[in-house]
Coordinates of C-alpha atoms in Angstrom, one line a residue:
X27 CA 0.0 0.0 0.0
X28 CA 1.3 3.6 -1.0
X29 CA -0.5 6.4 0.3
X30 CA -1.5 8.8 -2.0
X31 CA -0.5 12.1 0.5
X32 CA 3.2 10.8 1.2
X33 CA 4.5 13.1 -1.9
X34 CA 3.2 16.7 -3.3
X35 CA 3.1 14.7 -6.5
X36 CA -0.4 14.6 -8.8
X37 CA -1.9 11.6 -9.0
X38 CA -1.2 9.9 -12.6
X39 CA -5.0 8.9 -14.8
X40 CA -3.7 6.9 -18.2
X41 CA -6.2 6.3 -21.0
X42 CA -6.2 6.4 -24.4
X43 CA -7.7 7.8 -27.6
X44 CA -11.1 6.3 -27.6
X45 CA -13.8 9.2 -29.0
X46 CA -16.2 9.9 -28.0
X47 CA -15.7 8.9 -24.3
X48 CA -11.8 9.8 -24.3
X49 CA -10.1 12.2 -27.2
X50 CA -6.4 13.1 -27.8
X51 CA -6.5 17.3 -28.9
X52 CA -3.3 17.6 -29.0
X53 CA -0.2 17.9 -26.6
X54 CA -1.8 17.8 -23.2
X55 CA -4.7 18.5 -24.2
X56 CA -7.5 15.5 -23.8
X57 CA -11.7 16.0 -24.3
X58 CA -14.5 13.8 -24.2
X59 CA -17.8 12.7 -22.1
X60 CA -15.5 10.3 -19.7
X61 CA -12.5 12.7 -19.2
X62 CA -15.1 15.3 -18.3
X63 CA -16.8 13.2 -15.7
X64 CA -13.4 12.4 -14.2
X65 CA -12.1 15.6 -14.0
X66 CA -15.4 16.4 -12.2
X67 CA -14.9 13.5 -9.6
X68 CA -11.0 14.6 -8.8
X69 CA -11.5 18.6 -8.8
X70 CA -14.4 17.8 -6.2
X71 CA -12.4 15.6 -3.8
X72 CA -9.3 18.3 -4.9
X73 CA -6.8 16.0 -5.7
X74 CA -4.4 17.0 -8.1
X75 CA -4.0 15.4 -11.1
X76 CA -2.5 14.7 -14.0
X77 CA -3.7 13.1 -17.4
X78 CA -2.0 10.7 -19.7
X79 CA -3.0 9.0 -23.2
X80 CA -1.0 6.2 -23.9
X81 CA -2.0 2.9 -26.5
X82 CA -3.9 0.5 -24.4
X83 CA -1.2 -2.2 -23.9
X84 CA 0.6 0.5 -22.0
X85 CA -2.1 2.0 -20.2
X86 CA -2.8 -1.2 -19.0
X87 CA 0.9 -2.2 -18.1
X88 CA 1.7 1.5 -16.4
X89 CA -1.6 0.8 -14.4
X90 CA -1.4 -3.1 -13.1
X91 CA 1.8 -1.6 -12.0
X92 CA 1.6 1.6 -10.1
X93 CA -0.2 2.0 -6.6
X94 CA -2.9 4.9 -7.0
X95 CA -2.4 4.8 -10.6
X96 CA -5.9 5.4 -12.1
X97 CA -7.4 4.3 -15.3
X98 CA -10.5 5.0 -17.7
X99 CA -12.5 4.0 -19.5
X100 CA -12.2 0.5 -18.1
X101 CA -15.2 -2.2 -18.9
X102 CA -16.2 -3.8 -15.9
X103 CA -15.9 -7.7 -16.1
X104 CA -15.8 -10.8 -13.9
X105 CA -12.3 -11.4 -15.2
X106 CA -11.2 -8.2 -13.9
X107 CA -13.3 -7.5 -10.8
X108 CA -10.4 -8.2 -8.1
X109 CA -7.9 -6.5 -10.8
X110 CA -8.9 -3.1 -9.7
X111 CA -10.4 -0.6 -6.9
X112 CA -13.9 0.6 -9.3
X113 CA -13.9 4.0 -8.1
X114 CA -17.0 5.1 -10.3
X115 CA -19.4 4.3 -13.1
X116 CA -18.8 6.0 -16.8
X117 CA -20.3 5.3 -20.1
X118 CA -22.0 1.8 -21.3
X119 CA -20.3 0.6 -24.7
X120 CA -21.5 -2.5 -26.8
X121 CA -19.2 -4.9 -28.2
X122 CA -20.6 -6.4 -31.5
X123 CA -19.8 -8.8 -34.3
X124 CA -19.8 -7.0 -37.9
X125 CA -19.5 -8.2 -41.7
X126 CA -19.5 -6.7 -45.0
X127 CA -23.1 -5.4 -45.8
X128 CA -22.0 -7.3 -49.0
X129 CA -21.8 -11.0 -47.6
X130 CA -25.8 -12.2 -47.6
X131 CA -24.2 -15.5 -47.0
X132 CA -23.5 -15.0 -43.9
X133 CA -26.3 -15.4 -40.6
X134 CA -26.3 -15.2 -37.2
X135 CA -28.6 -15.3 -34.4
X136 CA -26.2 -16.4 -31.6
X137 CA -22.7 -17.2 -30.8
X138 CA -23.1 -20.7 -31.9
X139 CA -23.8 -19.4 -35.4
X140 CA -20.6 -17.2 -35.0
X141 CA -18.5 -20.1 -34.7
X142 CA -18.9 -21.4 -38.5
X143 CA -17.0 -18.0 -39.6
X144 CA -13.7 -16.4 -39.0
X145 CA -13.3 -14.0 -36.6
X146 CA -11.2 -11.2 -36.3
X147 CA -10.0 -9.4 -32.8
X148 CA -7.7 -7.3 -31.6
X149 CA -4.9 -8.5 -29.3
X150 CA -4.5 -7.7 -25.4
X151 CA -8.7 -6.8 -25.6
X152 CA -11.6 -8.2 -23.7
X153 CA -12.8 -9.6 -26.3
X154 CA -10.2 -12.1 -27.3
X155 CA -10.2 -13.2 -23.8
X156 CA -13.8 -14.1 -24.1
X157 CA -13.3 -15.8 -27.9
X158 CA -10.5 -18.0 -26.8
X159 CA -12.6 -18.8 -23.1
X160 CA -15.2 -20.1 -24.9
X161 CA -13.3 -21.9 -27.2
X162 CA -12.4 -20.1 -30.4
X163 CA -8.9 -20.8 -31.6
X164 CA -6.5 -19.8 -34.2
X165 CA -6.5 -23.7 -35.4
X166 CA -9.8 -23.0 -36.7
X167 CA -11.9 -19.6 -36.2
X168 CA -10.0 -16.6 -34.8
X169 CA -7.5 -14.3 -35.8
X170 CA -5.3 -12.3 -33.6
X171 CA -4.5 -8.9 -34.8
X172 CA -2.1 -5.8 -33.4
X173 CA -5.2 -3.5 -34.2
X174 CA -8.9 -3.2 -34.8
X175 CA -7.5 -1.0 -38.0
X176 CA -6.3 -4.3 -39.3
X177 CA -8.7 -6.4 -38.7
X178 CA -11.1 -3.9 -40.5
X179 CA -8.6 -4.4 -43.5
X180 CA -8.8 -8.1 -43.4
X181 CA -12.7 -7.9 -43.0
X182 CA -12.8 -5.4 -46.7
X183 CA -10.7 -7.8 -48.7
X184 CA -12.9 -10.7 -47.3
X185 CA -9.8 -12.5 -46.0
X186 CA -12.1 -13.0 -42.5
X187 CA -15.6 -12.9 -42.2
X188 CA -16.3 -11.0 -39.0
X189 CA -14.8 -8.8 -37.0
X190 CA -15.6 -8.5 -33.6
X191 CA -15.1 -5.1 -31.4
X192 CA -16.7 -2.8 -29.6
X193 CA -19.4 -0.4 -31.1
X194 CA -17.5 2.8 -31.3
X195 CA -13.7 1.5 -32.0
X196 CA -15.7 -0.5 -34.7
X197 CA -17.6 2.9 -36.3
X198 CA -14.4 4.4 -35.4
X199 CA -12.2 2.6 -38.0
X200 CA -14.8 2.1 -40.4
X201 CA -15.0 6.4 -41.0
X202 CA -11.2 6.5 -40.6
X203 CA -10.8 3.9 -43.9
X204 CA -13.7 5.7 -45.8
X205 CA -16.1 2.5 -45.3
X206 CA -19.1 4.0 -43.7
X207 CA -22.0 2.0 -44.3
X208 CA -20.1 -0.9 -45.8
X209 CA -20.6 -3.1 -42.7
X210 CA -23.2 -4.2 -40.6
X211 CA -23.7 -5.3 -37.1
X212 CA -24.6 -8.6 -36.7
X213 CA -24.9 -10.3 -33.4
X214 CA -24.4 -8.0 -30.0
X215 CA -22.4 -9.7 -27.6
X216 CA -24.4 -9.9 -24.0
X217 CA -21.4 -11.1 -22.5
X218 CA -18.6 -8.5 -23.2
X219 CA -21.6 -5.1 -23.5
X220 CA -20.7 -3.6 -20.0
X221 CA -20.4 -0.5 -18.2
X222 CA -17.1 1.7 -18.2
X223 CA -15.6 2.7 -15.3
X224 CA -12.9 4.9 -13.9
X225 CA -10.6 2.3 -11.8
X226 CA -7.2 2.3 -9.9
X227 CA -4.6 0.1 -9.1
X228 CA -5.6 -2.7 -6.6
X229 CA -2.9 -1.7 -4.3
X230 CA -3.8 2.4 -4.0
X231 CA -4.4 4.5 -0.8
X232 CA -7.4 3.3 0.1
X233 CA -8.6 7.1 1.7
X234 CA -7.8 8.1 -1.9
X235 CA -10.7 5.1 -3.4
X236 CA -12.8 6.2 -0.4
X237 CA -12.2 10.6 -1.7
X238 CA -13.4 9.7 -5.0
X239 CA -16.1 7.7 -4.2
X240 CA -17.7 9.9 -1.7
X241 CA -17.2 12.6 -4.6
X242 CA -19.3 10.6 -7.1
X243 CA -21.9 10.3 -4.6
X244 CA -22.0 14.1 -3.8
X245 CA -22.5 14.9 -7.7
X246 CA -24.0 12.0 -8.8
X247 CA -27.1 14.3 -9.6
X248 CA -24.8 17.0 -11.6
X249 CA -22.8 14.3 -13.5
X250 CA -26.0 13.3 -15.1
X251 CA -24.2 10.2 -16.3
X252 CA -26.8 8.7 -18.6
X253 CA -27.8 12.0 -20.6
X254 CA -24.4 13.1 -21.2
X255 CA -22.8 9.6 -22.6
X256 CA -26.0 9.1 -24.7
X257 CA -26.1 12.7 -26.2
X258 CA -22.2 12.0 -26.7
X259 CA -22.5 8.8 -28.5
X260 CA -25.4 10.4 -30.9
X261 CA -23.5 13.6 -31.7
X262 CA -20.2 11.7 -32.2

């Protein structure tokens, strides 16, 4: 345990690019629905802070890593529930499967029709966690990627048949290659659609959870947490 008032030091928040939730403006400069809400919960409890967008394997490493290091947006999930201190809600995001609009050949109604295709996923993610869990393999069904970018470019030269993300990384790529309206969601996963949270380090200063937490409660009426991530996600 390392408490958080033994140094004069901000305390360190790592995400990364993720719009609309999270969004990189420039050199330390970061926007978005879920930044807003955290800089509301740590300017409340007035706890200095600082802000840093990393790629997501890093975020993840710098966090798992560092006592009262803090994190967002982070999807709450059985795997990770003992991971982290969950500190406070966020946004919901849905994690879907998607193929080419093109493909009519291709039907789903539930994740046993999804194993007859192959998959595409991007590594280090939630989701291939929960592919390879319930048994999807690279033998057979899955392919691991670096990115969602290329599996999105696997999925537009037909080389796999669906590619499986969440909602917004998924609309995200698909307006960054020019492909809007080219795919379709197919099958939402129940499993992997969860609420966002900001989280910390399991082993942080405990008073500095508690701070937070009693924050979130004070404002939980001026956060307006519902309205502001759904007229976010419409707008976006």
């Amino acid at each position: 345990m390392v408490h958080a008032d033994e140094s004069n030091d901000p305390v360190h928040i790592y995400t990364e690019d993720f719009p609309p939730y999270q969004e990189f403006l420039g050199p330390g400069r970061i926007g978005g629905v879920a930044t807003d809400l955290v800089k509301m919960l740590f300017e409340h409890s007035k706890i200095d802070y600082k802000i840093h967008v990393l790629p997501w394997f890093r975020t993840n490493h710098v966090v798992n890593n560092t006592p009262n290091a803090f994190i967002y947006s982070l999807a709450r999930t059985q795997e990770r529930e003992k991971q982290y201190h969950w500190v406070a809600p966020l946004c919901e995001i849905n994690v879907s499967f998607y193929k080419l609009k093109a493909r009519k050949d291709i039907k789903i109604n539930d994740i046993e029709d999804v194993r007859q295709y192959v998959v595409a996923v991007a590594s280090g993610q939630p989701t291939e966690q929960h592919l390879v869990e319930i048994g999807f393999s690279q033998d057979d069904n899955l392919v691991i990627l670096a990115s969602h970018e290329q599996g999105a470019q696997m999925l537009n030269k037909a080389r796999v048949d669906l590619l499986y993300g969440a909602d917004l990384f998924v609309k995200n790529v698909q307006m960054a290659l020019g492909r809007h309206g080219e795919w379709e969601r197919v099958y939402v996963s129940p499993h992997l659609s969860k609420r966002m949270y900001l989280a910390a380090n399991i082993n942080s200063d405990e008073s500095l959870i508690s701070k937070l937490q009693k924050s979130h409660h004070m404002l939980k009426s001026k956060l307006n947490t519902e309205a502001r991530c759904e007229q976010a996600i419409r707008a976006h």
